[in-house]
Coordinates of C-alpha atoms in Angstrom, one line a residue:
Chain A
M1 CA 65.1 140.1 -154.8
S2 CA 62.9 138.6 -157.4
E3 CA 62.9 140.0 -160.9
L4 CA 60.4 142.4 -162.5
L5 CA 57.6 140.6 -164.4
L6 CA 55.1 143.3 -165.3
E7 CA 55.5 147.0 -165.3
I8 CA 52.8 149.5 -166.1
K9 CA 54.0 153.0 -166.9
N10 CA 51.6 156.0 -166.9
L11 CA 48.6 154.0 -168.1
S12 CA 45.6 156.2 -169.0
I13 CA 42.4 155.0 -170.5
E14 CA 39.7 157.4 -171.8
F15 CA 36.4 156.6 -173.3
H16 CA 35.2 158.5 -176.3
D17 CA 31.8 157.0 -176.9
H18 CA 30.0 160.0 -175.4
A19 CA 30.1 163.7 -176.2
L20 CA 32.5 164.3 -173.3
P21 CA 35.6 162.1 -173.1
E22 CA 35.5 160.2 -169.8
S23 CA 38.7 159.2 -168.1
V24 CA 38.5 155.9 -166.3
V25 CA 42.2 155.2 -165.6
E26 CA 44.7 158.0 -165.1
D27 CA 48.4 157.9 -165.0
V28 CA 48.6 154.5 -163.3
C29 CA 52.1 153.1 -162.6
L30 CA 52.4 149.6 -161.1
Q31 CA 55.0 146.9 -160.9
V32 CA 54.6 143.2 -160.3
N33 CA 57.6 141.0 -159.5
T34 CA 57.8 137.3 -160.2
G35 CA 56.1 135.4 -157.4
E36 CA 54.6 138.4 -155.9
I37 CA 50.9 138.9 -155.0
V38 CA 49.8 142.5 -155.6
G39 CA 46.3 143.6 -154.4
I40 CA 44.4 146.4 -156.1
V41 CA 41.7 147.7 -153.9
G42 CA 39.2 150.5 -154.4
E43 CA 35.5 151.2 -154.6
S44 CA 33.4 150.3 -157.6
G45 CA 34.3 152.4 -160.6
S46 CA 37.8 153.2 -159.3
G47 CA 39.3 151.8 -162.5
K48 CA 40.8 148.6 -161.0
S49 CA 39.0 146.3 -163.4
M50 CA 39.8 148.5 -166.4
T51 CA 43.5 148.3 -165.4
A52 CA 43.3 144.5 -165.3
M53 CA 41.5 144.4 -168.6
A54 CA 44.2 146.5 -170.1
I55 CA 46.9 144.1 -168.9
A56 CA 45.0 141.2 -170.2
G57 CA 44.5 142.8 -173.6
L58 CA 40.7 142.7 -173.3
L59 CA 40.0 146.3 -174.0
R60 CA 37.9 146.8 -177.1
R61 CA 39.7 148.7 -179.8
H62 CA 37.4 151.5 -180.7
D63 CA 35.8 154.3 -178.7
M64 CA 38.8 154.4 -176.4
K65 CA 42.1 156.2 -176.1
K66 CA 44.9 154.4 -174.4
S67 CA 48.2 155.8 -173.5
G68 CA 51.2 154.7 -171.5
E69 CA 53.0 151.4 -171.5
I70 CA 52.4 147.9 -170.2
I71 CA 55.6 145.9 -170.3
F72 CA 55.4 142.2 -169.7
Q73 CA 58.7 140.4 -169.7
G74 CA 60.2 143.1 -171.8
E75 CA 57.4 143.2 -174.3
E76 CA 55.0 146.1 -174.8
L77 CA 51.4 144.8 -174.6
L78 CA 49.2 147.9 -174.7
H79 CA 49.7 148.7 -178.3
A80 CA 50.6 145.2 -179.5
K81 CA 48.7 143.6 -182.3
R82 CA 46.0 141.1 -181.4
S83 CA 47.9 138.3 -183.0
E84 CA 50.9 139.0 -180.8
L85 CA 48.8 139.3 -177.7
R86 CA 47.3 135.9 -178.3
K87 CA 50.6 134.3 -177.7
Y88 CA 50.5 135.6 -174.1
Q89 CA 46.8 135.3 -173.4
G90 CA 46.1 132.0 -171.6
N91 CA 49.7 131.0 -171.8
D92 CA 51.6 133.6 -169.7
I93 CA 48.7 135.7 -168.6
S94 CA 45.4 134.3 -167.4
I95 CA 42.4 135.8 -165.8
V96 CA 39.7 134.7 -163.4
F97 CA 36.5 136.7 -163.5
Q98 CA 34.2 137.9 -160.8
E99 CA 31.1 135.9 -161.8
P100 CA 31.6 132.2 -161.7
M101 CA 28.0 131.6 -162.9
T102 CA 28.6 133.1 -166.3
S103 CA 32.3 132.4 -166.8
L104 CA 31.8 128.9 -168.0
N105 CA 30.2 128.0 -171.2
P106 CA 26.9 126.2 -170.4
V107 CA 27.0 123.8 -173.3
K108 CA 30.5 122.5 -172.9
R109 CA 31.8 120.0 -170.4
I110 CA 34.1 121.2 -167.7
G111 CA 37.1 119.1 -169.0
W112 CA 36.8 120.6 -172.5
Q113 CA 36.8 124.1 -171.1
V114 CA 39.8 123.5 -168.8
E115 CA 41.7 122.1 -171.7
E116 CA 40.9 125.0 -174.0
S117 CA 44.2 126.9 -173.3
L118 CA 46.2 123.7 -173.9
R119 CA 44.4 123.1 -177.2
I120 CA 45.4 126.6 -178.3
H121 CA 48.9 127.0 -176.9
R122 CA 50.1 123.4 -176.9
P123 CA 48.8 121.9 -180.1
E124 CA 51.5 119.2 -180.0
M125 CA 49.9 117.6 -176.9
S126 CA 48.0 114.4 -177.4
K127 CA 44.4 114.0 -176.2
E128 CA 45.7 111.7 -173.4
E129 CA 48.3 114.2 -172.2
R130 CA 45.7 116.9 -172.2
Y131 CA 43.4 114.8 -170.1
Q132 CA 46.1 114.1 -167.6
R133 CA 47.0 117.8 -167.3
A134 CA 43.4 118.8 -166.9
I135 CA 42.8 116.2 -164.2
E136 CA 46.0 117.3 -162.5
S137 CA 44.9 120.9 -162.7
L138 CA 41.4 120.2 -161.3
R139 CA 43.0 118.2 -158.5
S140 CA 45.4 121.1 -157.7
V141 CA 42.5 123.4 -157.0
E142 CA 41.2 121.0 -154.4
L143 CA 38.2 119.7 -156.3
L144 CA 37.2 116.3 -155.0
E145 CA 36.7 113.6 -157.7
P146 CA 38.3 115.5 -160.6
E147 CA 37.5 112.7 -163.0
K148 CA 33.8 113.2 -162.3
V149 CA 34.0 117.0 -162.5
Y150 CA 35.8 116.6 -165.9
R151 CA 32.7 115.1 -167.4
Q152 CA 30.2 117.4 -165.8
Y153 CA 28.5 120.5 -167.2
P154 CA 28.7 123.9 -165.4
H155 CA 25.1 123.8 -164.2
E156 CA 25.9 120.7 -162.1
L157 CA 28.5 122.6 -160.0
S158 CA 28.1 125.1 -157.2
G159 CA 29.5 128.6 -157.3
G160 CA 32.6 127.8 -155.3
M161 CA 33.3 124.8 -157.5
R162 CA 32.9 126.8 -160.6
Q163 CA 35.4 129.4 -159.4
R164 CA 37.8 126.6 -158.7
V165 CA 37.3 125.3 -162.2
M166 CA 38.0 128.8 -163.5
I167 CA 41.2 128.9 -161.5
A168 CA 42.1 125.4 -162.8
S169 CA 41.6 126.4 -166.4
A170 CA 43.5 129.7 -165.9
M171 CA 46.4 127.8 -164.3
I172 CA 46.6 124.9 -166.7
C173 CA 49.4 126.4 -168.9
E174 CA 51.2 127.5 -165.7
P175 CA 51.0 131.2 -166.5
K176 CA 53.5 133.6 -165.0
L177 CA 50.8 136.1 -164.1
L178 CA 47.3 135.4 -162.9
I179 CA 44.8 138.3 -162.8
A180 CA 42.0 137.6 -160.3
D181 CA 39.3 140.2 -161.0
E182 CA 37.2 140.1 -157.8
P183 CA 37.2 136.3 -157.8
T184 CA 35.5 136.1 -154.5
T185 CA 32.9 138.8 -154.7
A186 CA 30.1 136.4 -155.8
L187 CA 30.9 133.8 -153.3
D188 CA 29.9 133.4 -149.6
V189 CA 32.3 134.2 -146.9
T190 CA 33.6 130.7 -146.0
I191 CA 34.2 129.9 -149.7
Q192 CA 36.0 133.3 -150.2
L193 CA 38.5 132.3 -147.6
Q194 CA 39.1 128.9 -149.2
I195 CA 39.6 130.5 -152.6
V196 CA 42.1 133.0 -151.1
K197 CA 44.0 130.2 -149.4
L198 CA 44.0 128.2 -152.7
L199 CA 45.4 131.2 -154.6
K200 CA 48.1 131.6 -151.9
R201 CA 49.1 128.0 -152.2
L202 CA 49.2 128.1 -156.0
N203 CA 51.4 131.2 -155.8
Q204 CA 53.8 129.5 -153.5
E205 CA 53.9 126.2 -155.3
K206 CA 54.1 127.4 -158.9
N207 CA 55.7 130.8 -158.2
T208 CA 52.9 132.5 -160.2
S209 CA 52.5 136.2 -159.7
I210 CA 49.0 137.2 -158.8
L211 CA 47.3 140.5 -159.4
F212 CA 44.4 140.3 -157.0
I213 CA 41.6 142.8 -157.5
S214 CA 39.1 143.3 -154.8
H215 CA 37.1 145.8 -152.8
D216 CA 37.5 143.6 -149.7
L217 CA 40.4 144.9 -147.7
S218 CA 40.4 142.1 -145.2
L219 CA 41.0 139.5 -147.9
V220 CA 43.6 141.6 -149.6
K221 CA 45.4 142.0 -146.3
R222 CA 45.5 138.2 -145.8
L223 CA 46.7 137.4 -149.3
C224 CA 48.9 140.1 -150.7
D225 CA 52.5 141.1 -150.4
R226 CA 51.8 144.6 -151.6
I227 CA 48.6 146.7 -151.8
V228 CA 47.7 149.4 -154.3
V229 CA 44.8 151.6 -153.4
M230 CA 42.9 153.2 -156.3
Q231 CA 40.3 155.9 -156.3
K232 CA 38.7 157.5 -159.3
G233 CA 41.1 156.0 -161.7
R234 CA 44.2 157.0 -159.9
I235 CA 46.5 155.2 -157.5
V236 CA 46.3 157.0 -154.2
E237 CA 48.5 154.8 -152.0
T238 CA 50.9 151.9 -152.3
G239 CA 52.5 149.8 -149.6
T240 CA 52.8 146.5 -147.8
P241 CA 49.6 145.4 -145.9
Q242 CA 51.3 146.5 -142.7
E243 CA 52.0 150.0 -143.9
I244 CA 48.5 150.4 -145.3
F245 CA 46.7 149.1 -142.3
E246 CA 48.9 150.6 -139.6
Q247 CA 49.8 153.9 -141.0
P248 CA 47.4 154.8 -143.8
K249 CA 48.5 158.1 -145.3
E250 CA 45.4 158.9 -147.3
E251 CA 42.0 159.8 -146.0
Y252 CA 40.5 157.5 -148.6
T253 CA 42.5 154.5 -147.3
K254 CA 41.4 155.2 -143.8
Q255 CA 37.8 155.3 -144.9
L256 CA 38.2 151.9 -146.7
I257 CA 39.8 150.4 -143.6
A258 CA 37.0 151.8 -141.4
A259 CA 34.5 150.3 -143.8
I260 CA 35.6 146.7 -143.1
P261 CA 32.8 145.0 -141.2
R262 CA 33.8 143.9 -137.7
L263 CA 32.2 141.5 -135.4
E264 CA 32.1 143.8 -132.4
K265 CA 29.9 146.2 -134.3
L266 CA 27.3 143.5 -134.9
E267 CA 27.2 142.6 -131.3
V268 CA 26.1 146.0 -130.1
Chain B
M1 CA 6.3 137.1 -178.2
K2 CA 3.3 135.6 -176.6
K3 CA 4.0 132.2 -175.4
R4 CA 1.4 129.7 -176.2
R5 CA 0.2 127.7 -173.3
N6 CA 1.3 124.2 -173.7
K7 CA 0.2 121.7 -171.2
N8 CA 2.4 118.9 -172.2
P9 CA 5.2 119.8 -174.6
Q10 CA 6.8 116.3 -174.1
K11 CA 3.7 114.7 -175.5
N12 CA 3.7 116.9 -178.6
L13 CA 7.4 116.2 -179.1
I14 CA 6.8 112.4 -179.0
L15 CA 3.8 112.7 -181.3
G16 CA 5.8 114.8 -183.7
I17 CA 8.7 112.4 -183.7
I18 CA 6.4 109.5 -184.4
I19 CA 4.6 111.3 -187.3
T20 CA 8.0 112.5 -188.7
A21 CA 9.5 109.0 -188.3
I22 CA 6.7 107.5 -190.3
M23 CA 6.9 110.1 -193.0
L24 CA 10.7 109.8 -193.2
T25 CA 10.4 106.0 -193.5
L26 CA 7.9 106.4 -196.4
T27 CA 10.2 108.9 -198.0
F28 CA 13.3 106.6 -197.8
V29 CA 11.3 103.6 -199.0
G30 CA 10.2 105.8 -201.9
F31 CA 13.8 106.4 -203.0
F32 CA 14.4 102.7 -203.5
Y33 CA 11.0 101.0 -204.0
T34 CA 7.6 102.0 -205.3
P35 CA 4.9 99.4 -205.9
Y36 CA 4.5 100.5 -209.5
D37 CA 6.5 102.7 -211.8
P38 CA 5.3 106.2 -210.8
T39 CA 5.4 107.4 -214.4
E40 CA 3.9 104.3 -216.1
I41 CA 0.6 105.3 -217.8
A42 CA -2.2 102.7 -217.9
V43 CA -5.3 104.1 -219.5
E44 CA -7.6 101.4 -218.3
N45 CA -7.0 102.4 -214.7
K46 CA -7.8 106.1 -215.3
L47 CA -9.2 107.7 -212.1
T48 CA -10.1 104.5 -210.4
G49 CA -10.7 104.7 -206.7
C50 CA -8.9 102.9 -203.8
S51 CA -8.5 99.2 -204.3
L52 CA -6.3 96.4 -203.1
E53 CA -4.1 96.7 -206.2
H54 CA -3.8 100.5 -206.0
I55 CA -4.3 101.4 -202.4
M56 CA -4.6 105.1 -203.1
G57 CA -6.2 104.7 -206.5
C58 CA -5.0 106.0 -209.9
D59 CA -4.7 109.4 -211.4
N60 CA -6.0 110.9 -214.6
F61 CA -3.3 109.0 -216.6
G62 CA -3.9 105.8 -214.7
R63 CA -0.7 106.1 -212.7
D64 CA -0.6 104.6 -209.3
I65 CA -1.1 107.4 -206.8
F66 CA 0.7 105.7 -203.9
S67 CA 3.8 105.3 -206.0
R68 CA 3.6 108.9 -207.1
V69 CA 3.0 110.0 -203.5
L70 CA 6.2 108.2 -202.4
Q71 CA 8.2 109.7 -205.2
G72 CA 6.7 113.1 -204.6
L73 CA 7.5 112.9 -200.9
G74 CA 11.1 112.1 -201.9
N75 CA 11.3 115.1 -204.2
T76 CA 9.6 117.4 -201.7
F77 CA 11.8 116.2 -198.9
V78 CA 15.1 116.6 -200.9
I79 CA 14.1 120.1 -202.0
A80 CA 13.1 121.1 -198.5
V81 CA 16.3 119.7 -197.0
L82 CA 18.5 121.4 -199.6
T83 CA 16.6 124.7 -199.3
V84 CA 16.9 124.7 -195.5
S85 CA 20.6 123.8 -195.7
I86 CA 21.3 126.7 -198.0
G87 CA 19.3 129.0 -195.7
V88 CA 20.9 127.7 -192.5
I89 CA 24.5 127.7 -193.7
G90 CA 24.1 131.1 -195.3
G91 CA 22.2 132.4 -192.3
I92 CA 24.8 131.1 -189.8
L93 CA 27.7 132.7 -191.7
I94 CA 26.1 136.0 -192.2
G95 CA 24.5 136.1 -188.7
A96 CA 27.7 135.0 -187.0
F97 CA 29.9 137.6 -188.7
T98 CA 27.5 140.5 -188.4
G99 CA 26.5 139.7 -184.9
Y100 CA 30.0 139.1 -183.7
F101 CA 31.9 141.9 -185.4
G102 CA 29.1 144.5 -185.7
G103 CA 30.2 147.8 -187.2
W104 CA 29.8 148.7 -190.9
L105 CA 29.7 145.1 -192.1
D106 CA 26.8 144.5 -189.9
E107 CA 25.0 147.7 -191.2
I108 CA 25.5 146.8 -194.8
L109 CA 24.6 143.1 -194.6
M110 CA 21.6 143.6 -192.3
R111 CA 20.2 146.4 -194.5
A112 CA 20.5 144.0 -197.5
N113 CA 18.8 141.4 -195.3
D114 CA 16.0 143.8 -194.6
V115 CA 15.5 144.3 -198.3
L116 CA 15.3 140.5 -198.9
F117 CA 13.0 140.2 -195.9
A118 CA 10.6 142.7 -197.2
F119 CA 9.5 140.4 -200.0
P120 CA 7.5 137.3 -199.3
S121 CA 9.8 134.3 -199.9
I122 CA 7.5 132.8 -202.6
L123 CA 7.6 136.1 -204.5
L124 CA 11.3 136.2 -204.3
A125 CA 11.6 132.7 -205.5
L126 CA 9.3 133.4 -208.4
V127 CA 11.6 136.3 -209.4
F128 CA 14.6 134.0 -209.2
V129 CA 12.9 131.3 -211.2
S130 CA 11.9 133.7 -213.9
I131 CA 15.5 134.8 -214.3
F132 CA 17.2 131.3 -214.1
G133 CA 14.4 129.2 -215.5
T134 CA 12.3 126.4 -213.9
G135 CA 13.5 123.1 -212.5
K136 CA 14.1 121.4 -209.3
Y137 CA 17.5 122.8 -208.5
N138 CA 16.7 126.3 -209.5
V139 CA 13.8 126.2 -207.1
V140 CA 16.1 124.9 -204.4
L141 CA 18.5 127.8 -205.0
A142 CA 15.8 130.4 -205.2
L143 CA 14.1 129.2 -202.0
G144 CA 17.4 128.7 -200.2
I145 CA 18.5 132.3 -200.9
A146 CA 15.1 133.6 -199.9
F147 CA 15.4 131.7 -196.6
I148 CA 18.8 133.1 -195.7
P149 CA 17.6 136.4 -194.1
S150 CA 15.3 134.8 -191.5
F151 CA 18.1 132.5 -190.3
A152 CA 20.7 135.3 -190.4
R153 CA 18.5 137.4 -188.1
I154 CA 18.1 134.6 -185.6
V155 CA 21.8 133.7 -185.5
R156 CA 22.8 137.4 -185.4
S157 CA 20.6 138.2 -182.3
E158 CA 22.0 135.1 -180.6
F159 CA 25.6 136.1 -181.3
I160 CA 25.0 139.6 -180.0
K161 CA 23.6 138.1 -176.9
Y162 CA 26.5 135.8 -176.3
K163 CA 29.5 137.7 -177.4
E164 CA 29.7 139.8 -174.2
M165 CA 29.3 136.8 -171.9
D166 CA 32.1 136.2 -169.5
Y167 CA 32.9 132.7 -170.9
V168 CA 33.4 134.3 -174.3
R169 CA 35.8 136.8 -172.8
S170 CA 37.5 133.9 -171.0
A171 CA 37.9 132.1 -174.3
R172 CA 39.4 135.2 -175.9
L173 CA 41.7 135.4 -172.9
A174 CA 42.7 131.8 -173.4
G175 CA 44.1 133.0 -176.7
A176 CA 41.3 131.7 -178.9
G177 CA 41.0 133.4 -182.3
H178 CA 37.8 135.1 -183.7
L179 CA 36.7 132.1 -185.8
R180 CA 37.3 129.7 -182.9
I181 CA 35.3 131.8 -180.6
M182 CA 32.5 132.2 -183.1
F183 CA 32.1 128.7 -184.2
V184 CA 33.4 126.6 -181.3
H185 CA 32.4 128.7 -178.3
I186 CA 29.3 130.6 -179.3
L187 CA 27.6 128.6 -182.0
P188 CA 26.8 125.5 -179.8
N189 CA 24.9 127.8 -177.5
T190 CA 22.5 128.8 -180.3
T191 CA 21.5 125.2 -181.2
T192 CA 18.2 125.2 -179.3
V193 CA 16.9 128.3 -181.0
L194 CA 18.4 127.3 -184.3
L195 CA 16.9 123.8 -184.2
S196 CA 13.4 124.9 -183.7
S197 CA 13.7 127.5 -186.4
I198 CA 15.2 124.9 -188.7
M199 CA 12.0 122.8 -188.1
I200 CA 9.8 125.8 -188.9
G201 CA 12.0 126.6 -191.9
F202 CA 11.6 123.1 -193.1
N203 CA 7.8 123.4 -192.9
N204 CA 7.9 126.6 -194.8
A205 CA 10.2 125.0 -197.4
V206 CA 7.7 122.1 -197.8
L207 CA 4.9 124.5 -198.3
A208 CA 6.8 126.8 -200.6
E209 CA 7.9 123.8 -202.7
A210 CA 4.4 122.5 -202.9
G211 CA 3.2 126.0 -203.8
M212 CA 5.8 126.4 -206.5
S213 CA 5.1 123.0 -208.0
Y214 CA 1.4 123.8 -207.8
L215 CA 2.2 126.8 -210.0
G216 CA 4.1 124.5 -212.3
I217 CA 7.6 126.0 -211.8
G218 CA 9.1 123.4 -209.4
V219 CA 9.5 119.7 -210.2
Q220 CA 8.7 119.2 -213.9
P221 CA 6.3 116.5 -215.2
P222 CA 6.3 113.5 -215.5
D223 CA 8.2 113.5 -212.2
A224 CA 5.9 113.7 -209.2
S225 CA 5.8 116.2 -206.4
L226 CA 3.2 116.7 -203.8
G227 CA 2.4 120.2 -205.0
S228 CA 2.2 119.3 -208.7
M229 CA -0.1 116.3 -207.9
L230 CA -2.4 118.7 -206.0
S231 CA -2.4 121.0 -209.0
D232 CA -3.3 118.2 -211.4
A233 CA -5.9 116.9 -209.0
Q234 CA -7.9 120.0 -208.7
S235 CA -9.8 119.4 -212.0
Y236 CA -11.0 116.0 -210.6
L237 CA -11.8 117.1 -207.1
F238 CA -15.4 115.7 -207.3
S239 CA -14.9 112.8 -209.7
A240 CA -11.8 111.4 -207.9
P241 CA -11.4 113.0 -204.5
N242 CA -8.7 110.5 -203.5
F243 CA -6.4 112.0 -206.1
A244 CA -6.2 115.3 -204.2
F245 CA -6.7 113.8 -200.7
F246 CA -3.6 111.7 -200.4
P247 CA -0.9 114.2 -201.6
G248 CA -2.6 116.8 -199.4
L249 CA -2.7 114.5 -196.4
M250 CA 1.1 113.8 -196.9
I251 CA 1.8 117.6 -196.9
I252 CA -0.3 118.1 -193.8
L253 CA 1.4 115.2 -191.9
L254 CA 4.9 116.2 -192.9
V255 CA 4.3 119.8 -191.8
L256 CA 2.4 118.8 -188.7
G257 CA 5.2 116.4 -187.6
F258 CA 7.9 119.0 -187.8
S259 CA 5.7 121.7 -186.2
L260 CA 5.1 119.4 -183.2
I261 CA 8.8 118.7 -182.9
A262 CA 9.7 122.4 -183.1
D263 CA 7.0 123.2 -180.5
G264 CA 8.3 120.4 -178.3
I265 CA 11.9 121.6 -178.5
K266 CA 10.9 125.2 -177.6
G267 CA 8.7 124.1 -174.7

């Protein structure tokens, strides 16, 4: 059995910026092992992205009450100082966002952006080594002509290509955990499948754990070793794809499964 | 803001670049070479008109106006560049920190900014000059400080716009520090807006310098500046119109060139 990489214990997040405190994540417990792909599914506002942000250390400091523990490789992250967090960010933990159109800086070349983590975490690398790594990384996400893409600007690329670039820049330091926050939502269906296959391949080749957040159960089923279903900030059900799809225990899970669009329905 | 209809911004940009290029060439030539000594007094040439020897004529002391215009352009240009530099650097620093971090720092600095902004920049510069005394560099300092608020506002609003963008979050997630995010990731995005406001700021600086020299608190005689030449020329407006015409023309061309460029960048 592979070892434990990330453990979330009783994570709760409350917003305090309005008169009434608002709880967005409640008592979430979650484990991710090395090399495992865990899917978090749930409707909009179910707290899945907030959980991911908390792991990545992207929650803003004020207006918010956080409790619980996030333990990554034996280190507590939730209450860690920013300076300590930065050692992990981009190096051991990376994230791919939902919107590939706004995730890349429009005034910087692709290569520069892909290299950014290297520049921060591997300052000893020479320019030439960085270039090689960036090209290698762009090639590994199945971008044709990585040398050309390296010199392009984001507006010259399509959505699918940008998302690949995002994955390439997230993977360049070979992180142990990749958080994919709805990486396929903004893409069309054929590209979604390609991205999912790509993530699966990277997971197998580099043994990177992936926390895949989505509201699309059919994609999660294809990709993940384990599925966590969230509703209203709580985890309602956990299990392997088989368990979830064949014997869903919760009413909410059944509803989610029933909501997957099927071809037969369209043919009526 | 109402956007002015502009049929061909490209044309304006090119025209602006041409005018500015000519003015800059004249300015740089003026640093190294003038046909006559701009401060040499020759009574026999007093208020003569245009001639082949003195293409713009001579002023009330018989000094060659063309030489003085070249020198004045240089002075005006240096003052404007230094003023805008102080304004832009100060504005970027204040705008970046207040826009990026927000909170109480933002409140304090922006309220101070509002106070500065409430005074016309010339008035503010006059106050500075009356405290620190007249002279070229005091004028630069005074105008520069007076220019900070407008740049700070522009930069601040840009930073507020960009700091929540996904690519800024990505950069933070790559482990980039605050300063790196502010100046490497966000600042390049503000260049378009900043560039056109620098051009407009430069114009304002030229006009403010001319205005201050006109009032006699900028460049001190016998050195020439476009504003002080205009001021001297006003007593001879009818007897020697060329005396006022050429410095005025230079100010207009300088400002027009930069305005057209600023307009072209925006369009």
